[in-house]
Short mmCIF file of C-alpha atoms in Angstrom, two decimals:
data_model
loop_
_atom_site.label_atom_id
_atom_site.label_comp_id
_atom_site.label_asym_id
_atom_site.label_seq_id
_atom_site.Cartn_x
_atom_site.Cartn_y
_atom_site.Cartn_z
CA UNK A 181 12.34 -19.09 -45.94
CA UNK A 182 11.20 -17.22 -48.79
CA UNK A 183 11.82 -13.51 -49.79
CA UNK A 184 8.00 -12.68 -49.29
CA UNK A 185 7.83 -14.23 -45.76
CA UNK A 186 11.07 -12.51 -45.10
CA UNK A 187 9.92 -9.13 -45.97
CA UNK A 188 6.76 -9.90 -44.09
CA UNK A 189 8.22 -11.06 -41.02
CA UNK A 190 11.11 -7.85 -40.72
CA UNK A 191 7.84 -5.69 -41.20
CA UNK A 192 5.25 -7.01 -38.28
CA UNK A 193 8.63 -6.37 -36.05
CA UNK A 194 9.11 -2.85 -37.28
CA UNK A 195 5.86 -2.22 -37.06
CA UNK A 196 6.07 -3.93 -33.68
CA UNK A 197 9.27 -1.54 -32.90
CA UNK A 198 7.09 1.42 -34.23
CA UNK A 199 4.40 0.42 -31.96
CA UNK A 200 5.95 0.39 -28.95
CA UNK A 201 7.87 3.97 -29.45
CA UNK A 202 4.68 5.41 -29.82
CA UNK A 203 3.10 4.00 -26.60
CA UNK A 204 6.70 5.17 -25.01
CA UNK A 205 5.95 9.04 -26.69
CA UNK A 206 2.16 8.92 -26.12
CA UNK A 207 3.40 7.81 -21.89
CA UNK A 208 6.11 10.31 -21.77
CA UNK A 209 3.89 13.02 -22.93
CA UNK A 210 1.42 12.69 -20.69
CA UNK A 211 3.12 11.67 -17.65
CA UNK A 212 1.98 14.03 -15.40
CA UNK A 213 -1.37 12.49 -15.44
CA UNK A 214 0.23 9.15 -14.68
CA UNK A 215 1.91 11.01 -11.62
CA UNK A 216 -0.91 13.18 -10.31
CA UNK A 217 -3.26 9.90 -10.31
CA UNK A 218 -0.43 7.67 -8.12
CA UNK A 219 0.27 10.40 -6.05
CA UNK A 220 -3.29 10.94 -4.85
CA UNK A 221 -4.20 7.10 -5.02
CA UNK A 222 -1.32 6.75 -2.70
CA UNK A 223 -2.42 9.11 -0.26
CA UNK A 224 -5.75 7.82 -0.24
CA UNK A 225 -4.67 4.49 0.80
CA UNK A 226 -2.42 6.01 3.81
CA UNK A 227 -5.38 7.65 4.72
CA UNK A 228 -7.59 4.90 4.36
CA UNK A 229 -5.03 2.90 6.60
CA UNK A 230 -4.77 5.26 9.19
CA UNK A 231 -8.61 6.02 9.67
CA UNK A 232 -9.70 2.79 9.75
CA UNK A 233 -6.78 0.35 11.37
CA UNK A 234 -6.35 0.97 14.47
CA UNK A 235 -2.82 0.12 15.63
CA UNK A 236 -2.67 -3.45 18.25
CA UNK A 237 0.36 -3.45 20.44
CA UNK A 238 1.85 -6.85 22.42
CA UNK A 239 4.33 -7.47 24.92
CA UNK A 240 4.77 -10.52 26.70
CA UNK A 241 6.02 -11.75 30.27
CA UNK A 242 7.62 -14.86 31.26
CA UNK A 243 7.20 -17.10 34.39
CA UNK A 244 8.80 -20.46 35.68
CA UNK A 245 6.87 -23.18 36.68
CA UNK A 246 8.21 -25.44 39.28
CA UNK A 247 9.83 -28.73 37.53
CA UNK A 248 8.17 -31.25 40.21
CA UNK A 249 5.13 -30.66 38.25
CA UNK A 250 3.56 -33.33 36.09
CA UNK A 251 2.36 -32.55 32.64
CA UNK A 252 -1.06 -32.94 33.35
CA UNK A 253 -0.83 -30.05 36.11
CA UNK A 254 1.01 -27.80 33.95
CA UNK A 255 -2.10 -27.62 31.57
CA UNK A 256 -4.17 -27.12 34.46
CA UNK A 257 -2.24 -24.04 35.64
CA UNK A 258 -1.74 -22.90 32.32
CA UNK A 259 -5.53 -22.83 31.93
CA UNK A 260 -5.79 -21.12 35.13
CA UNK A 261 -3.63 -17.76 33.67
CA UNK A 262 -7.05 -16.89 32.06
CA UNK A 263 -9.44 -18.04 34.82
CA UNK A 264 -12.17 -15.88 35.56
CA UNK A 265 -11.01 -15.40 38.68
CA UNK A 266 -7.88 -14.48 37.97
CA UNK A 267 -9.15 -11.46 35.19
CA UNK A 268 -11.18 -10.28 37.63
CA UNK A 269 -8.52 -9.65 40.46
CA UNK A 270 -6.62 -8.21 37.22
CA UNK A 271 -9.62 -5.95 36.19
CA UNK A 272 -9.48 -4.86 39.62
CA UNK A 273 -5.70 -3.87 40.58
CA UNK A 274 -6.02 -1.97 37.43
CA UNK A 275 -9.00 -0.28 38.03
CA UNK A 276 -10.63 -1.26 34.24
CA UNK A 277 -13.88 -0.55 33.40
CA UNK A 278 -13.73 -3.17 30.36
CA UNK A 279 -15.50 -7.02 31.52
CA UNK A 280 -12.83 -9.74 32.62
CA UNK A 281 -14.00 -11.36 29.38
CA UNK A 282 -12.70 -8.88 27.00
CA UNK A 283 -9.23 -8.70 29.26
CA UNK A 284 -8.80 -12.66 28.53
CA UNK A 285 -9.31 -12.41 24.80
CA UNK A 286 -6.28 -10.01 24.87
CA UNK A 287 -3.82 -12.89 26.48
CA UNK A 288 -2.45 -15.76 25.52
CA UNK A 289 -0.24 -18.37 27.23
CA UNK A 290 2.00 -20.47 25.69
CA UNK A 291 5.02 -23.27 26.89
CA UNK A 292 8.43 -22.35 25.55
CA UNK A 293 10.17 -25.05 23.80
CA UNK A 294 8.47 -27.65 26.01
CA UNK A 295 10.56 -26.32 29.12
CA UNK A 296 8.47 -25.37 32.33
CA UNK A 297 9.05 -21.69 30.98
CA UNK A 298 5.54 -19.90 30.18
CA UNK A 299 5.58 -17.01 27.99
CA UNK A 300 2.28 -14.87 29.19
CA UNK A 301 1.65 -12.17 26.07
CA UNK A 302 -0.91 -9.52 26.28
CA UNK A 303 -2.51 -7.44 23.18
CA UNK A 304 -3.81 -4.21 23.54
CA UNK A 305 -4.63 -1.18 22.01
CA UNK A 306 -2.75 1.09 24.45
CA UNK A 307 1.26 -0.15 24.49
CA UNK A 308 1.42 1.12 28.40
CA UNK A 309 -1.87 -1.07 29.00
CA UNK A 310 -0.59 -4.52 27.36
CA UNK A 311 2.66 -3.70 29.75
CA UNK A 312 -0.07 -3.38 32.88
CA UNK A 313 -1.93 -6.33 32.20
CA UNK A 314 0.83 -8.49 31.63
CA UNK A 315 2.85 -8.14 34.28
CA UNK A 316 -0.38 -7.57 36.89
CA UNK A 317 -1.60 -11.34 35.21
CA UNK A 318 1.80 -12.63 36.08
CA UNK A 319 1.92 -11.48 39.72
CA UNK A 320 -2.12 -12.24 40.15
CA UNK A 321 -1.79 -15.78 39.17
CA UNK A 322 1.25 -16.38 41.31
CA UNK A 323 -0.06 -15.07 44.26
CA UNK A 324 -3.63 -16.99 43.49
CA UNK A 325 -2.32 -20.29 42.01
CA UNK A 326 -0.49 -20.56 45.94
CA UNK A 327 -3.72 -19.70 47.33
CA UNK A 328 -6.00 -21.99 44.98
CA UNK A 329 -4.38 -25.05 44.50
CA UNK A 330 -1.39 -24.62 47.48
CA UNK A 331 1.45 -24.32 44.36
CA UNK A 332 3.60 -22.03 45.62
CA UNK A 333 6.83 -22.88 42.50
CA UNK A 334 5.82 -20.33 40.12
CA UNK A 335 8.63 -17.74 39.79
CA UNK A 336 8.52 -14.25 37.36
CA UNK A 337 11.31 -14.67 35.05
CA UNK A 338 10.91 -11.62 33.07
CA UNK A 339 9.14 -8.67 33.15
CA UNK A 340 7.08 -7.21 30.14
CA UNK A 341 8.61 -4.02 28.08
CA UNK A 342 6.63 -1.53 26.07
CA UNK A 343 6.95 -2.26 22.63
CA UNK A 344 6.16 0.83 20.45
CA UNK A 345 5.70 -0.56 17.07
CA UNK A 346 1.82 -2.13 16.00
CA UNK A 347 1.81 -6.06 15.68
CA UNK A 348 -0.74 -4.94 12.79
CA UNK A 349 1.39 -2.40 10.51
CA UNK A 350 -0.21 -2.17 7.11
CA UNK A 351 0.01 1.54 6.39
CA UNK A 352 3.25 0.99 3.99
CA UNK A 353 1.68 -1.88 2.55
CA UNK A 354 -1.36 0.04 1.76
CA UNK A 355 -0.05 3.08 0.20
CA UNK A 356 2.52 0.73 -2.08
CA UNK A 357 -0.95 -0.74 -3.58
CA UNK A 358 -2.67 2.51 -3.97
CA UNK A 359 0.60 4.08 -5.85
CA UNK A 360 0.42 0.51 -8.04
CA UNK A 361 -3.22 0.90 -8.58
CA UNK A 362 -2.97 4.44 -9.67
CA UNK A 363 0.02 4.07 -12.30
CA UNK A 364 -2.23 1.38 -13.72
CA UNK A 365 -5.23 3.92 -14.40
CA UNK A 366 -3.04 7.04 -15.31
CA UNK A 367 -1.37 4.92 -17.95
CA UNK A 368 -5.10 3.77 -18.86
CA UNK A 369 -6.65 7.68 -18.91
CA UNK A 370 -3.60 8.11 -21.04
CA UNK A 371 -4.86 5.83 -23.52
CA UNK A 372 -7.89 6.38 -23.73
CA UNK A 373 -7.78 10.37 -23.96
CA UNK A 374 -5.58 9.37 -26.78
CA UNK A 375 -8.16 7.09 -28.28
CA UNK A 376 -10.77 10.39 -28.24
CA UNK A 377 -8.47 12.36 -29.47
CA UNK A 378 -9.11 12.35 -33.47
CA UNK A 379 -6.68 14.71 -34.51
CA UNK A 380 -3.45 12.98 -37.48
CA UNK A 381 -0.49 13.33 -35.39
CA UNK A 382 1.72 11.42 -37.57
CA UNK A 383 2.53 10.54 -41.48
CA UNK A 384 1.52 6.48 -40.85
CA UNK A 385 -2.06 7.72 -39.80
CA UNK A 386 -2.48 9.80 -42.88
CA UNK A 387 -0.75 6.98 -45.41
CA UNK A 388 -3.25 4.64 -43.16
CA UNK A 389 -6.51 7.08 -43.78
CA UNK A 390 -6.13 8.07 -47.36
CA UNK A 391 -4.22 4.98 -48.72
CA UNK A 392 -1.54 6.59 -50.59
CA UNK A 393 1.97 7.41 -49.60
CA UNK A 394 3.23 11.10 -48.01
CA UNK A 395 5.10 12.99 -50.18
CA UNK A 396 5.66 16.22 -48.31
CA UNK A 397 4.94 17.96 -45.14
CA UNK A 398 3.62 21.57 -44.97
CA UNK A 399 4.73 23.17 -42.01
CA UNK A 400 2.19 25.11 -39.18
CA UNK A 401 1.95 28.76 -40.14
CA UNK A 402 1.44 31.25 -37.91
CA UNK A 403 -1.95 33.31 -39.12
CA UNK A 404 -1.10 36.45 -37.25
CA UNK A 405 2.62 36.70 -39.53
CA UNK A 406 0.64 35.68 -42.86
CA UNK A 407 -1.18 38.65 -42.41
CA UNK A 408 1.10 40.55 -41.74
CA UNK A 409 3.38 40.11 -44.25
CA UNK A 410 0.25 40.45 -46.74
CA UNK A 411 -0.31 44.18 -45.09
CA UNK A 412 3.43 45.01 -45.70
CA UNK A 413 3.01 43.82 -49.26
CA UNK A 414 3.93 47.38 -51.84
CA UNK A 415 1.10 48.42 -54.29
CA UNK A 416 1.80 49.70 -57.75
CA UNK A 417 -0.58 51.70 -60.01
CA UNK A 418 -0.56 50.18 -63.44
CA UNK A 419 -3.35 51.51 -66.26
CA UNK A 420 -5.36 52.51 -63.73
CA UNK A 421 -5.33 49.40 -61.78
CA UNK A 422 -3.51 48.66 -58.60
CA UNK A 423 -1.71 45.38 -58.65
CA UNK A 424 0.18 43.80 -55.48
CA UNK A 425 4.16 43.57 -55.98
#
């Protein structure tokens, strides 16, 4: 490699190195902008999360179904958890205003493991509710299902618990992307104030502007000393005219 490329090469990476230190100084003093901007972006998200998702809570019950069963009637009681007739006897030992409709899309029924085990789970927006509905769907279709189709082998195995945390928990997620989001613009309001601001802040940009190397600095002055030192100057007389010592 020659000398020229050489030289060229260590300069792009100090003025790479230079670069980058002043994008650290120009961040650094400004940060508070960077922080005031994620701060409020992040509680705008939490509150954005909080007014407009509203929290789902599940639980779930579990029943037996009697292993002399074929597989063929095992769909056909498992379709009959959700029955019309069933919700309905449901919406009534609860006293619910809401339609049997709207209490079936909140259940779901599912076979464990292909055992006879059925694992009845209820979503709701009230915790105490999905609890009520649950186990009132379990002891509905067992007393029914005897009633309806004469199948009286359909045992509770387990009752349904409150479960106090939301299925549907995004509030954490949603202020971690609104403190994300605002670092990115603070760091970009920090730029471009900087780009507005046309004040020469540092020896490069005046070499870079007038083309010719810095020799010297002159230091601020403070206008209020200069004149004051210029009042405290002594005055002499000399030939009639008064000259500044």
């Amino acid at each position: 490699m020659s000398k020229l490329k050489q030289d060229s090469l260590i300069g792009n990476i100090k003025e790479k190195e230079i670069n980058l230190k002043d994008y650290y100084v120009l961040i650094k003093k400004r940060i508070w902008i960077v922080i005031v901007i994620a701060i409020l972006t992040a509680l705008a998200g939490y509150a954005y999360s909080n007014i407009n998702n509203t929290p789902l809570y599940q639980t779930s019950t579990r029943i037996i179904i009697g292993s002399s069963e074929s597989g063929g009637d095992m769909q056909t009681l498992m379709v009959m958890i959700k029955d019309p007739i069933i919700m309905e006897m449901v919406k009534d030992e609860l006293q619910l205003t809401r339609p049997a409709e709207a209490i079936a899309s909140g259940i779901s029924a599912e076979v464990i493991d292909d055992s006879r085990v059925v694992k009845i789970s209820v979503t709701d927006q009230d915790s105490m509710m999905a609890v009520a509905i649950a186990n009132t769907t379990a002891d509905v279709f067992k007393r029914e299902i005897a009633n309806i189709l004469n199948f009286k082998e359909v045992q509770l195995l387990s009752d349904a618990k409150e479960n106090p945390n939301p299925i549907n928990e995004t509030q954490n997620r949603t202020t971690i992307i609104g403190l994300v989001f605002g670092i990115f613009v603070g760091v970009g309001l920090v730029f471009l104030l900087d780009s507005l601001d046309v004040t020469v802040k540092r020896e490069s940009e005046v070499e870079e502007i007038l083309g010719v190397p810095v020799i010297g600095i002159i230091s601020n002055m403070n206008k209020k000393k200069v004149v004051s030192k210029k009042v405290n100057v002594p005055v002499v007389e000399s030939r009639g005219e008064t000259v500044d010592v």
